[in-house]
PDB file of C-alpha atoms in Angstrom:
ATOM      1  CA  UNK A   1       0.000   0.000   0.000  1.00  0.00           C
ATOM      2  CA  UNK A   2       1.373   3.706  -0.961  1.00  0.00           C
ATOM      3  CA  UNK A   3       0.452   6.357   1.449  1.00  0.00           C
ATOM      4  CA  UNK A   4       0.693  10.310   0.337  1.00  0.00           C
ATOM      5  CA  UNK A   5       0.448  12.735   3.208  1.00  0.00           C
ATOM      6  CA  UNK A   6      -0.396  16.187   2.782  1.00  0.00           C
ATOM      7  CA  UNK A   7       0.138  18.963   5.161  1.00  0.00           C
ATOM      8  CA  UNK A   8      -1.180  21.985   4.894  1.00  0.00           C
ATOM      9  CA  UNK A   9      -0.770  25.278   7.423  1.00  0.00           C
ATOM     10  CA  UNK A  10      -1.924  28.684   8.298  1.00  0.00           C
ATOM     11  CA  UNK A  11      -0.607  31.192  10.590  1.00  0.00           C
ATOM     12  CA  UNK A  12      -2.616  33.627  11.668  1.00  0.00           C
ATOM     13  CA  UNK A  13      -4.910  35.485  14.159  1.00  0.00           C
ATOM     14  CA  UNK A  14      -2.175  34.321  16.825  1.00  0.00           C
ATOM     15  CA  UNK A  15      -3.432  30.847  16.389  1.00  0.00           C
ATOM     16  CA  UNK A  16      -1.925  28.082  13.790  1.00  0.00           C
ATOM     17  CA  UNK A  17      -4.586  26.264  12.009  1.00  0.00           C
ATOM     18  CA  UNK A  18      -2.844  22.572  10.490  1.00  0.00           C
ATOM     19  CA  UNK A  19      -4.754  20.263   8.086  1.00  0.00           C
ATOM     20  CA  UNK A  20      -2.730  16.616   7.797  1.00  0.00           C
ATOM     21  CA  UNK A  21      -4.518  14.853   4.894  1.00  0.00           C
ATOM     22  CA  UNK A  22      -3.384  11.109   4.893  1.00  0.00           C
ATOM     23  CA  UNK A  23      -4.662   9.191   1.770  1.00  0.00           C
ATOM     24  CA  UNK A  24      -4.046   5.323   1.180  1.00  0.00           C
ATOM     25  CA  UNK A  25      -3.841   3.589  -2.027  1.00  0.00           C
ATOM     26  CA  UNK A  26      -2.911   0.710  -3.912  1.00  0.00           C
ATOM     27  CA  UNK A  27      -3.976  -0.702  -7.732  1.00  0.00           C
ATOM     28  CA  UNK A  28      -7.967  -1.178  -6.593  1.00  0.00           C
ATOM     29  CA  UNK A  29      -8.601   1.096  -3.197  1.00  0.00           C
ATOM     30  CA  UNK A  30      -8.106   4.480  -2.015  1.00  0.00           C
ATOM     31  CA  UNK A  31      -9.029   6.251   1.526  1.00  0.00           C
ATOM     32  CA  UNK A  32      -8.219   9.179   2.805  1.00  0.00           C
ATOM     33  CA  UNK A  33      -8.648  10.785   6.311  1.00  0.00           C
ATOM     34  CA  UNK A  34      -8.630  14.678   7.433  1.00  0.00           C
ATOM     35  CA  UNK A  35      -7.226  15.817  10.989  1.00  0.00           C
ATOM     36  CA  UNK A  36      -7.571  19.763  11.594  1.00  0.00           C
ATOM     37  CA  UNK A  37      -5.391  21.199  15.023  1.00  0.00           C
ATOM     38  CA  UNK A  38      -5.391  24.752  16.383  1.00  0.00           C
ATOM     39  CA  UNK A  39      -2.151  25.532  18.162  1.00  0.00           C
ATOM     40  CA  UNK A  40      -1.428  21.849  17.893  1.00  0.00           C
ATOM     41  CA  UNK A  41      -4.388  20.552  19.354  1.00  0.00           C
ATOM     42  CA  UNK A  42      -6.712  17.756  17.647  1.00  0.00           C
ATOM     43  CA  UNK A  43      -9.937  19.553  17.382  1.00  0.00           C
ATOM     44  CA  UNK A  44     -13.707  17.933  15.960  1.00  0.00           C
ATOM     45  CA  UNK A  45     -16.823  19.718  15.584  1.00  0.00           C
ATOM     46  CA  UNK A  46     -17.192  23.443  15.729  1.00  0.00           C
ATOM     47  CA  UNK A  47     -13.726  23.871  15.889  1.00  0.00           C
ATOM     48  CA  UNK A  48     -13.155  21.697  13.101  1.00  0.00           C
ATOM     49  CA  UNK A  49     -15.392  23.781  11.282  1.00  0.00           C
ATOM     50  CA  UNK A  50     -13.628  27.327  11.719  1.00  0.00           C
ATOM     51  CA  UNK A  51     -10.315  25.215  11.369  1.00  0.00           C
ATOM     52  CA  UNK A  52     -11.207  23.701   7.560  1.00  0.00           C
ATOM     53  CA  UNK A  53     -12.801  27.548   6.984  1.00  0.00           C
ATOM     54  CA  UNK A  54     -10.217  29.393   7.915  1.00  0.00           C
ATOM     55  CA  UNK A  55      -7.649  27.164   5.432  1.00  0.00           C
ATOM     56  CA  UNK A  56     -10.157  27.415   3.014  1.00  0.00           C
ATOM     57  CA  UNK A  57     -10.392  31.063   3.158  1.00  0.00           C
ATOM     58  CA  UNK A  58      -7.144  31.518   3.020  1.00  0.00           C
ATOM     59  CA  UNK A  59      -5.174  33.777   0.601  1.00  0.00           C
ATOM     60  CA  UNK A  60      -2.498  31.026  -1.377  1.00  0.00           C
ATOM     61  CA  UNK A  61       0.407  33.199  -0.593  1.00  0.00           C
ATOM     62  CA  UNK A  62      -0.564  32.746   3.306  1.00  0.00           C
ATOM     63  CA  UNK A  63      -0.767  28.652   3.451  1.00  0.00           C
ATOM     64  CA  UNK A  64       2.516  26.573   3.540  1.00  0.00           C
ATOM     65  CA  UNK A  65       2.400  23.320   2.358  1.00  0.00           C
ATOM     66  CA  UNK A  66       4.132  20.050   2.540  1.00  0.00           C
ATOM     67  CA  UNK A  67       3.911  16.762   0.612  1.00  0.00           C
ATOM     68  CA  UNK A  68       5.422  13.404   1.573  1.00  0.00           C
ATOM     69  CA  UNK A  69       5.723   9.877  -0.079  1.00  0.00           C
ATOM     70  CA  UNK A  70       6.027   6.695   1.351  1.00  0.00           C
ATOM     71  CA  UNK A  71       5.682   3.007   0.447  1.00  0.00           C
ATOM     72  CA  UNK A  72       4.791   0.030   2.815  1.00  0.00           C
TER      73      UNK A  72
END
């Protein structure tokens, strides 16, 4: 199974909002998960929410991103 793991950041209001997309595939299946954190934190529901808006919202030049490869 290949795994692709896609981080992406955003710094701002004095907080840092982190999305870590994880997606698993091979030659018939693929699954991926989303984990949002505020200041490093695992957060789920409202949180969440402003989290995945606030990334989405984002200006480009803002965001850092970070891609990583791996094979199992």
């Amino acid at each position: 199974m290949n795994y692709l793991e896609h981080t992406t950041i955003l710094k701002a209001n004095n907080k840092e909002y982190k999305l870590v997309r994880l997606q698993k595939y091979n030659s018939t299946s693929h699954k991926a998960t989303n984990k949002y954190y505020v200041d490093g934190k695992m957060v789920n529901n409202f949180d969440r929410v402003s989290c995945e808006r606030a990334i989405d919202e984002a200006h480009i030049s803002t965001l850092v991103e970070t891609q990583r490869n791996w094979e199992k």
